[in-house]
Coordinates of C-alpha atoms and ligand atoms in Angstrom, one line a residue:
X108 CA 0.0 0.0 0.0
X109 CA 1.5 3.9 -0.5
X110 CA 1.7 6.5 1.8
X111 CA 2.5 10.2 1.6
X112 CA 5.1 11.8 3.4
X113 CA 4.6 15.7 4.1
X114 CA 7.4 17.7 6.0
X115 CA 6.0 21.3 6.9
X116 CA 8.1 23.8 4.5
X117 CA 6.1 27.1 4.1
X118 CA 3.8 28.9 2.1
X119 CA 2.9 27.4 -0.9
X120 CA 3.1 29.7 -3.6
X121 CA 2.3 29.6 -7.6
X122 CA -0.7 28.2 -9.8
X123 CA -2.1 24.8 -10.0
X124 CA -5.4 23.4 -11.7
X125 CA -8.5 21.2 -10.7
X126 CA -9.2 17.9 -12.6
X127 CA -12.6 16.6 -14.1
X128 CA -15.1 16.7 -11.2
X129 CA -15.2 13.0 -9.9
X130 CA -18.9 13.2 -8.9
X131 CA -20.3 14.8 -11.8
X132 CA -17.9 12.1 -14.1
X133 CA -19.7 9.0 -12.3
X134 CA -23.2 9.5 -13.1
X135 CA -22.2 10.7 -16.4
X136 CA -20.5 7.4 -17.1
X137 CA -23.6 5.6 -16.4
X138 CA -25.4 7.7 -18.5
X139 CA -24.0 6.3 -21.7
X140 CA -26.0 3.1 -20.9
X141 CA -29.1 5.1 -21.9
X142 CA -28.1 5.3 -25.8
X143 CA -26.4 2.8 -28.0
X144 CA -23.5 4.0 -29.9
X145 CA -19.9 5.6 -29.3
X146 CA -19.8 8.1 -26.4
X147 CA -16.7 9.9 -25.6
X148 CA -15.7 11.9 -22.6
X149 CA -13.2 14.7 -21.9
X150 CA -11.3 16.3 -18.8
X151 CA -12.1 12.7 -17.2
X152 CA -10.3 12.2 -14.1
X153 CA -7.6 9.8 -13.8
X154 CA -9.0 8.5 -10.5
X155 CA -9.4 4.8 -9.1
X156 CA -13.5 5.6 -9.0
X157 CA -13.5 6.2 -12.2
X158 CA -11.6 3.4 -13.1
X159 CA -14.3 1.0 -11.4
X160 CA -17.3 2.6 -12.9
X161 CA -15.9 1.8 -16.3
X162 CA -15.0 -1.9 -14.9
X163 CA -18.6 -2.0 -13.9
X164 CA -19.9 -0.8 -17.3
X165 CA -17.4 -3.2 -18.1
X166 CA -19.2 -6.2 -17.0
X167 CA -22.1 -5.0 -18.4
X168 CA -20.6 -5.2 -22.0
X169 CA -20.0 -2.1 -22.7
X170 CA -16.1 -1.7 -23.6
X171 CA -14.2 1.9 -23.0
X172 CA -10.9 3.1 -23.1
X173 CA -8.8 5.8 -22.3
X174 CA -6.6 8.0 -25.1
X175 CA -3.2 8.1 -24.1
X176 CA -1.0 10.9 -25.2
X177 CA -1.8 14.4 -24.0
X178 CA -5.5 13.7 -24.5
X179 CA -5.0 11.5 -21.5
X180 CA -7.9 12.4 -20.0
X181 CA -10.8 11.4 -22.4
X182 CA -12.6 8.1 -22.2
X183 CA -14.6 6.1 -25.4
X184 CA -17.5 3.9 -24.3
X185 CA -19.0 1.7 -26.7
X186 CA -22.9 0.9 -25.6
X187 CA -23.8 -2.1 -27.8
X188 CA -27.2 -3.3 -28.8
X189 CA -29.4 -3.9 -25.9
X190 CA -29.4 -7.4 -26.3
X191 CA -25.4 -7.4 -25.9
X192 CA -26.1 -6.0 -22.6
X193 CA -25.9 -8.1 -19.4
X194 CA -27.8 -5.6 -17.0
X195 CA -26.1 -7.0 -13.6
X196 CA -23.8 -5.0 -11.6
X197 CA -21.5 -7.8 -9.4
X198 CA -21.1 -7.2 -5.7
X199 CA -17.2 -7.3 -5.9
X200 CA -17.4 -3.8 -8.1
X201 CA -20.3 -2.5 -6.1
X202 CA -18.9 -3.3 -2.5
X203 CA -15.3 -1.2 -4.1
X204 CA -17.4 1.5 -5.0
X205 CA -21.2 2.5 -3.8
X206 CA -21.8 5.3 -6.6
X207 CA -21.5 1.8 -8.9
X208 CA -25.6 1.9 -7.8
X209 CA -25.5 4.8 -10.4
X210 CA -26.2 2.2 -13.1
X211 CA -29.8 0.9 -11.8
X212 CA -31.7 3.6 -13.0
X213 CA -30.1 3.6 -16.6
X214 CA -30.6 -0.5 -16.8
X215 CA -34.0 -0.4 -15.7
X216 CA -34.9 2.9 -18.1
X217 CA -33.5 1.2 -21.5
X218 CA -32.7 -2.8 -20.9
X219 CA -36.2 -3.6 -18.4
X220 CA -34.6 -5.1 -15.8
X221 CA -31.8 -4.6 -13.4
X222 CA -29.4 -6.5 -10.7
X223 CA -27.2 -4.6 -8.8
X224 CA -25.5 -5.6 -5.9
X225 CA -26.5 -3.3 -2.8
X226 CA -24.0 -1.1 -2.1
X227 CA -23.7 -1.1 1.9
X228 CA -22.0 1.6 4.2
X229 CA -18.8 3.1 4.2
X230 CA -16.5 4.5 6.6
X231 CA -18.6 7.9 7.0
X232 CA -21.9 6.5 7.2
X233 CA -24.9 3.5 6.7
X234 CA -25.8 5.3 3.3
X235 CA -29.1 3.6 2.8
X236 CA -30.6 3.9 -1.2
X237 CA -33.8 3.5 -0.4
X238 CA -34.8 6.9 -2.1
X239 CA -33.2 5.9 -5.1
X240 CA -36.1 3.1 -4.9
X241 CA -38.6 5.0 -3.8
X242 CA -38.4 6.7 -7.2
X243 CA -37.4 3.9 -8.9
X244 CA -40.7 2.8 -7.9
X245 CA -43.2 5.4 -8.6
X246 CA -41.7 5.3 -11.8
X247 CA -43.5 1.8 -12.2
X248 CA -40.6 -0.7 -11.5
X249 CA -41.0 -3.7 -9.7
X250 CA -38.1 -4.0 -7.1
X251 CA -37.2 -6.9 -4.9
X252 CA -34.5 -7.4 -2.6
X253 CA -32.7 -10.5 -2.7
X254 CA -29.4 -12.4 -1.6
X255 CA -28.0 -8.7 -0.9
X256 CA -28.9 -7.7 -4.7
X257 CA -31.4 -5.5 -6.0
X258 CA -33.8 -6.7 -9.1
X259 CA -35.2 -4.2 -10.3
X260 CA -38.2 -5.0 -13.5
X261 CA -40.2 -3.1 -15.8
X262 CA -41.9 -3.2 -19.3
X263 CA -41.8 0.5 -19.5
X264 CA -41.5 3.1 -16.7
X265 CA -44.1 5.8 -16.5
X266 CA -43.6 9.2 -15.8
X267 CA -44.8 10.4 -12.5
X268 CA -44.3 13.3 -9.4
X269 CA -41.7 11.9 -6.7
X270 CA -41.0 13.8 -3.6
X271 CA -37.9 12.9 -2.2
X272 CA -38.2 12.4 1.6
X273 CA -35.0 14.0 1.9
X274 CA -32.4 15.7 -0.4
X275 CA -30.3 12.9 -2.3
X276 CA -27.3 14.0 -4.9
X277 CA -27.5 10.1 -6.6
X278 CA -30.5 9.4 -5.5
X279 CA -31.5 12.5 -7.6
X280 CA -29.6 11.2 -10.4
X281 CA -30.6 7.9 -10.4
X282 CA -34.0 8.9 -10.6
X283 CA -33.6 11.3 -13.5
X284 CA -31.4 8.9 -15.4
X285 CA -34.2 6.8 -15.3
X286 CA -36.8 9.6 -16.0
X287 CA -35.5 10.3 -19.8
X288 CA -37.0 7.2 -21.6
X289 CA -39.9 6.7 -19.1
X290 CA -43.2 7.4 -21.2
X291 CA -44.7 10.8 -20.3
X292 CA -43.8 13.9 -17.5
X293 CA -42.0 13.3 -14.4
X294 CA -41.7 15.7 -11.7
X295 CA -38.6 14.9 -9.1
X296 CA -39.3 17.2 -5.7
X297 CA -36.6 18.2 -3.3
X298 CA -34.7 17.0 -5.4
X299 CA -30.4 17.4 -4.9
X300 CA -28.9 21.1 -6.4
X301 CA -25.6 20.5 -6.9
X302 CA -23.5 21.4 -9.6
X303 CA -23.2 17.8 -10.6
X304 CA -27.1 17.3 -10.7
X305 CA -26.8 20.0 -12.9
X306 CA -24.3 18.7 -15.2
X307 CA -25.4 15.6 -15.7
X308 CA -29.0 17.1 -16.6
X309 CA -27.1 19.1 -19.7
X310 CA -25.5 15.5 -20.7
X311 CA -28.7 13.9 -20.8
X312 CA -30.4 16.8 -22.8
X313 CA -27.2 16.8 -25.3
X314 CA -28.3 13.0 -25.8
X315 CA -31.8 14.2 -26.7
X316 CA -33.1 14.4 -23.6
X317 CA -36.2 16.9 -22.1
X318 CA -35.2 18.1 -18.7
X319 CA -35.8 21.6 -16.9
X320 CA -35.0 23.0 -13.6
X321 CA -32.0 20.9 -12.7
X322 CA -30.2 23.0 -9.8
X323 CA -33.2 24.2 -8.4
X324 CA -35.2 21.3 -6.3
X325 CA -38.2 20.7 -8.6
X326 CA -36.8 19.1 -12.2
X327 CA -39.3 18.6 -14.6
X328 CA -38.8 15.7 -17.4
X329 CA -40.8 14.7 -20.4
X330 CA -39.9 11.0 -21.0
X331 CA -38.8 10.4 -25.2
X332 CA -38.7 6.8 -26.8
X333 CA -34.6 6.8 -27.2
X334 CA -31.5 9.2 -26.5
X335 CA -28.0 9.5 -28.6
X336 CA -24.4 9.0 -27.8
X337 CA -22.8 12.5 -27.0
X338 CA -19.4 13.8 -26.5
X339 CA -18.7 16.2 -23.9
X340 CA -16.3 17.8 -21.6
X341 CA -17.1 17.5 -17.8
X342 CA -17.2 20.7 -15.7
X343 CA -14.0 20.5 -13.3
X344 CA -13.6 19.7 -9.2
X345 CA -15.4 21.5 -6.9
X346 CA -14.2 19.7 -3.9
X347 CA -10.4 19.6 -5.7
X348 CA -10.6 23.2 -6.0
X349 CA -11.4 23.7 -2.8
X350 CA -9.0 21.5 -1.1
X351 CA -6.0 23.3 -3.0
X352 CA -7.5 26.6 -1.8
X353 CA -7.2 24.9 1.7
X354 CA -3.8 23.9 1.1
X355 CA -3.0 27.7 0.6
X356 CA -4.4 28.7 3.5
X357 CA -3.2 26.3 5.7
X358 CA 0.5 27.7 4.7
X359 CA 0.0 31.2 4.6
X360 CA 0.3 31.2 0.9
X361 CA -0.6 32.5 -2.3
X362 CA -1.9 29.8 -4.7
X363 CA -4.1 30.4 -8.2
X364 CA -6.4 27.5 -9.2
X365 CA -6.9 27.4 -12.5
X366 CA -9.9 25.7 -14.2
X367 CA -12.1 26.5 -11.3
X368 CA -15.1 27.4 -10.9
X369 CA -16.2 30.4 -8.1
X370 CA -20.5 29.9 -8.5
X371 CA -20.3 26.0 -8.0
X372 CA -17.8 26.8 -4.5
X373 CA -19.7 29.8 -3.2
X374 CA -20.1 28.5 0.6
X375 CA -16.4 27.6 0.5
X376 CA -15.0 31.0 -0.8
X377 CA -17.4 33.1 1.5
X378 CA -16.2 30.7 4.7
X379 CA -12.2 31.3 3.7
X380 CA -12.9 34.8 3.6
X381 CA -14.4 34.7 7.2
X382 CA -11.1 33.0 8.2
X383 CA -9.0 36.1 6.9
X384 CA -7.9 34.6 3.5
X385 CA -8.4 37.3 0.1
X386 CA -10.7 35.0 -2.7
X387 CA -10.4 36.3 -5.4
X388 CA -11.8 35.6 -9.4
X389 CA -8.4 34.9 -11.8
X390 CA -8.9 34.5 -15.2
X391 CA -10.4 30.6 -15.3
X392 CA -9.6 30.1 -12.2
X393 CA -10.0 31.3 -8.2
X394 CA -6.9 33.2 -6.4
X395 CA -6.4 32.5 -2.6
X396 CA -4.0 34.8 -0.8
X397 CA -3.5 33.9 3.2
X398 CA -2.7 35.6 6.1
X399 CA 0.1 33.6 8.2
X400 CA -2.5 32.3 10.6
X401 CA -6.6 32.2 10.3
X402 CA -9.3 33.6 12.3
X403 CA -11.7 30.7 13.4
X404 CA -15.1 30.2 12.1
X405 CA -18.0 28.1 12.5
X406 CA -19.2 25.8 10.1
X407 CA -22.7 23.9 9.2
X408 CA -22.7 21.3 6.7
X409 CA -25.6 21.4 4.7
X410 CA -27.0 20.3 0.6
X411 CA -26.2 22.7 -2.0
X412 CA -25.9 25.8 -2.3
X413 CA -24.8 25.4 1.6
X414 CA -21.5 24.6 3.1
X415 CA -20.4 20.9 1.5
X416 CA -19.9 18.1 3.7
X417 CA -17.3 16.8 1.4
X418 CA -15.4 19.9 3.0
X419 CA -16.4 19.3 6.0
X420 CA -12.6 17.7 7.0
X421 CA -10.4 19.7 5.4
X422 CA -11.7 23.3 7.0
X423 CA -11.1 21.7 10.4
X424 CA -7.6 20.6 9.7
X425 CA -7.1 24.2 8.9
X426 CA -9.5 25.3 11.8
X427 CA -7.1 23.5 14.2
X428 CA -4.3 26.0 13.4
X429 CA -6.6 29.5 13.9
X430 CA -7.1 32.1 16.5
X431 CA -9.5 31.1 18.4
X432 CA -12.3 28.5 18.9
X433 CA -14.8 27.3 15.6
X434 CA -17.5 24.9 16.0
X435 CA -18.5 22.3 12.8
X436 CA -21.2 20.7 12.4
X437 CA -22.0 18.0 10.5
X438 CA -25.4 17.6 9.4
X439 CA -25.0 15.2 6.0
X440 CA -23.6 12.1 7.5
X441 CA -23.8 10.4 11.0
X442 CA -20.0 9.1 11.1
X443 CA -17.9 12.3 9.3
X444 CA -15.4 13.0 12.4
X445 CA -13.1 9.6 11.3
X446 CA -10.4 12.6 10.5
X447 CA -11.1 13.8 14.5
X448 CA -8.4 11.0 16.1
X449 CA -5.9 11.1 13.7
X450 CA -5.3 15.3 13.5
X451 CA -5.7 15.0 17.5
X452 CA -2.3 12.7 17.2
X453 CA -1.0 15.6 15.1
X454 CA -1.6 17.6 18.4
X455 CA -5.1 19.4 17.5
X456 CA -7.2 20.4 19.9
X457 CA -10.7 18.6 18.8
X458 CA -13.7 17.7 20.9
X459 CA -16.2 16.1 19.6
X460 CA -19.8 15.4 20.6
X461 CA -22.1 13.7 18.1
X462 CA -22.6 15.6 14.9
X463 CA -20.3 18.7 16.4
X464 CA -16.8 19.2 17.0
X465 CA -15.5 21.8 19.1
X466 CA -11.7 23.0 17.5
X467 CA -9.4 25.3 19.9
X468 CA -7.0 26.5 17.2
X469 CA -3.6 27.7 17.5
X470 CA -1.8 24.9 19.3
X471 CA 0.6 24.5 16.6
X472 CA 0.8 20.8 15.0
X473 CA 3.3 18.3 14.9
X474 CA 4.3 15.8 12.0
X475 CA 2.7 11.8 13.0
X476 CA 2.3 9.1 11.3
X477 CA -1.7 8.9 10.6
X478 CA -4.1 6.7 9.3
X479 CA -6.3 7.6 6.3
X480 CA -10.0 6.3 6.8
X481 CA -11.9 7.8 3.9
X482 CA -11.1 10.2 1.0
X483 CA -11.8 13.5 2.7
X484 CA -10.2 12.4 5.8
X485 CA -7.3 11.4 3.7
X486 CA -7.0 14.9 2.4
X487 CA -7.5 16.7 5.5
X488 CA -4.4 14.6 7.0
X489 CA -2.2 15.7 4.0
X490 CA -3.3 19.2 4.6
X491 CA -2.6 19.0 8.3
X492 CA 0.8 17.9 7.3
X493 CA 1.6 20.9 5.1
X494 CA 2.0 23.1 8.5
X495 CA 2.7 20.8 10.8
X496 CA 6.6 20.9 12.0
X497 CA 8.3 17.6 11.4
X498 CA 7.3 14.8 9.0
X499 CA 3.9 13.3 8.6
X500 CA 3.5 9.9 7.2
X501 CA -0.6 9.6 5.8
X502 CA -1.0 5.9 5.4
X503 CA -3.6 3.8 3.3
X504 CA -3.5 6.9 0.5
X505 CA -6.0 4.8 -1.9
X506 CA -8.6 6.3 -0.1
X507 CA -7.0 9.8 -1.3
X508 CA -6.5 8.0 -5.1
X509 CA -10.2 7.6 -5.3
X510 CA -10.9 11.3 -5.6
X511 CA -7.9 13.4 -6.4
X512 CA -5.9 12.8 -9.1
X513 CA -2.1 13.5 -8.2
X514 CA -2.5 15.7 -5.7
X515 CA 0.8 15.6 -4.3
X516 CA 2.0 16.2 -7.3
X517 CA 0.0 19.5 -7.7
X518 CA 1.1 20.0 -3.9
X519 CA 4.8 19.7 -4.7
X520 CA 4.3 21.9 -7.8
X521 CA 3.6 24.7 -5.4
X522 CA 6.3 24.3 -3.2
X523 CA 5.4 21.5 -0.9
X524 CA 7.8 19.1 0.2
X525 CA 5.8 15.8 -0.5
X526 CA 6.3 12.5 -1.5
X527 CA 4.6 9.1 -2.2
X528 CA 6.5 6.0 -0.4
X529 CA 5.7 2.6 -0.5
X530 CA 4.6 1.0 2.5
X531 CA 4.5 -3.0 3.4
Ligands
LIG760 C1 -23.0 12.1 -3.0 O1 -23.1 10.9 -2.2 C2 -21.5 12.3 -3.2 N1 -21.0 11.1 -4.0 C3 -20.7 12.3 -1.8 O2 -19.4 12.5 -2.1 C4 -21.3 13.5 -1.1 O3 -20.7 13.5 0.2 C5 -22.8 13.4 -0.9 O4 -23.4 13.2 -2.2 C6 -23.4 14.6 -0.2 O5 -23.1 15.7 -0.9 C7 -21.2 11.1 -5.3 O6 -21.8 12.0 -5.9 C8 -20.7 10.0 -6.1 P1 -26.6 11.5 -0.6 P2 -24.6 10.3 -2.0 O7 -27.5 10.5 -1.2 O8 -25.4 10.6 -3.2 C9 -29.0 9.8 3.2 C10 -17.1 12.2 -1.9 O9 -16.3 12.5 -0.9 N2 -29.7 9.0 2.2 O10 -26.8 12.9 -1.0 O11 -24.4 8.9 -1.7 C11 -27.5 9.5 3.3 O12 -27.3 8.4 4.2 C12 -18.4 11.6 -1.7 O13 -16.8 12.6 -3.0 C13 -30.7 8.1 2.6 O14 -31.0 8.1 3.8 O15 -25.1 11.1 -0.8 C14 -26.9 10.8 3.7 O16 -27.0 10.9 5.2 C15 -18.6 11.1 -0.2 N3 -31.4 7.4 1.7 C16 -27.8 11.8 3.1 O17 -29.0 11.2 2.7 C17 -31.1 7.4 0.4 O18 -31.7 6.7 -0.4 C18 -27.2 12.5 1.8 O19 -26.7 11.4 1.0 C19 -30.0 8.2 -0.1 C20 -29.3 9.0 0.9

């Protein structure tokens, strides 16, 4: 397994980039299942989820590969007939990756039936789907549940009006993935707003699709009999971005991220400016400037537009190092604190008492070696390890592979003395 090693050495300074955003790339994947033909995708992460979404498509029969050469980063799919479609998704790609469930609602929509393994929880919480068959449901398929698998039937589906019991980002998009070849209008309520909901909505109406309102929490869809292959290029990182601002600010530096994009990180931009940091807009990308030590803040993890949860762990590594006391809240998932131990061996003050953790700042932090748990937490601990004096060894780095794609090679291009190792 690798590790990274991170030895504290001062502002980071210069320009980086963000990737292809990994959550809008996963649906997006999945949506080629809804038209036969040759898709191909651009500014596609080179990330391990990626990697076993198109395994999973895979083993559904639908080949893809990815250009080499300095058009690295786009991906062919070929989606044959529907007949050379096997519509079962095997547990030992869904257990490696839950967003594999992505697939259900495109199998169901254009082959009539579905298997998919259940996904099951993950580090940061039980992450149930039944919303995604709630709606899978009212869209008229029969679902059953067996041997850990989900089969999942219909002739045709029908549209229909789904109120989501609460805000889902895949359950959103399994339902509208679905939604495109049912026959007549559906109506998805309370439904997810993120960018990525968003950008999958303008793949699926490239491919012929009739969607309006993705973003806001009512979409509307008129079903159509059969969609076309598309080629597009996928908006970049969010969360990425984000993280490389953080990695500025937890040096005191002065970083431009190119490719980025300020309206889909809005929470995160206004929050670093309540810590003391000047946002600014760049050219195609967002400028972060640092003072040499924060101001503290609190923070509330909420759906989008509000502050995301998949930020949740690197603001408190650089929380841990401010003046003064911030409070987080994590209202998204039940178990998102799995960073909490590991910064507290790097000598962070953290207390933590069910979905809130209380961080005195300042304390200074000392290099450790730490354990990653999941792929935020993973990047929190690198961040930690860009200010903390000493080295800092962050084991178990394929949960950081999942998401970010070289990021300590970014980090290093800014100055940061980082380095992958191979562990036993
Ligand atoms: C997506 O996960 C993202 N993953 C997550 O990013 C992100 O943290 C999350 O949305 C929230 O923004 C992808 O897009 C591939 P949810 P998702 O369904 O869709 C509960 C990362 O780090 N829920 O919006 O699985 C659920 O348990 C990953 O990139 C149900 O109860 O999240 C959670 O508490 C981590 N029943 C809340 O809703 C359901 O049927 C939000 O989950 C579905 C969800």
């Amino acid at each position: 397994m690798d590790a990274i090693v991170v030895k504290g050495n001062g502002p980071l300074e210069g320009e980086t980039y963000a990737s292809g955003a990994k959550n809008a790339a996963l649906p997006i994947l999945a949506s080629a299942l809804l038209a036969q033909g040759e898709h191909q995708f651009r500014n596609v992460p080179g990330l391990a989820d990626v990697h076993t979404m198109l395994q999973v498509l895979g083993a559904l029969g639908c080949d893809s590969q990815r250009l080499s050469g300095k058009s690295k980063n786009v991906v062919q799919i070929h989606v044959p007939a529907p007949g050379k479609v096997l519509p079962e998704a095997p547990y030992d790609l869904v257990k490696t990756m839950r967003a594999s469930v992505l697939v259900l609602g495109p199998l169901v929509a254009r082959y009539g039936r579905a298997r998919v393994s259940m996904p099951g929880g993950c580090a940061i919480g039980a992450r149930p789907i039944d919303q995604h068959l709630k709606g899978l449901k009212a869209l008229g398929a029969e679902i059953e549940l067996t041997e850990g698998y989900v089969e999942a039937r219909a002739k045709r589906l029908k549209g229909a009006t789904i109120t989501f019991d609460l805000v889902t980002v895949t359950g959103t998009e399994n339902v509208l993935m679905a939604a495109v070849l049912a026959k007549g209008r559906t109506l998805i309520e309370n439904a997810a707003k993120e960018p990525e909901v968003e950008e999958l909505a303008r793949v699926l109406n490239k491919m012929g699709a009739r969607i309006s309102g993705a973003g806001s929490d009512v979409i509307t869809v008129d079903g159509v009999d059969a969609l076309h292959p598309v080629d597009h290029a996928i908006i970049s990182d969010r969360i990425e971005t984000g993280t490389l601002l953080v990695a500025a600010a937890i040096t005191g530096g002065n970083v431009l991220v190119r490719h980025a994009v300020p309206e889909h990180l809005e929470a995160v931009i206004q929050k670093l400016r309540q810590t003391g940091c000047t946002v600014t807009s760049e050219g195609d990308g967002i400028r972060l400037k640092a003072p040499a030590r924060v101001q503290a803040v609190d923070i509330k993890t909420h759906e989008h537009p509000g502050f995301p949860t998949d930020m949740q762990a690197q603001l408190m590594a650089l929380l841990t190092t401010a003046q003064g006391t911030s409070v987080i809240t994590e209202n998204i998932f039940e178990n998102r604190f799995m960073h909490v131990a590991e910064l507290r061996r790097m000598g962070a003050d953290i207390t933590t008492d069910g979905h809130t953790a209380v961080v005195r700042g300042g304390a200074g932090l000392s290099g450790a070696p730490v354990m990653a748990t999941d792929l935020r937490a993973s990047a929190s601990l690198v961040l930690a390890g860009l200010r903390a004096e000493g080295k800092t060894t962050v084991s178990r780095v394929y949960h950081l592979d999942r998401g970010y794609e070289q990021l300590e090679k970014k980090l290093k291009g800014l100055g940061a003395n980082v380095r992958r190792i191979k562990e036993r």
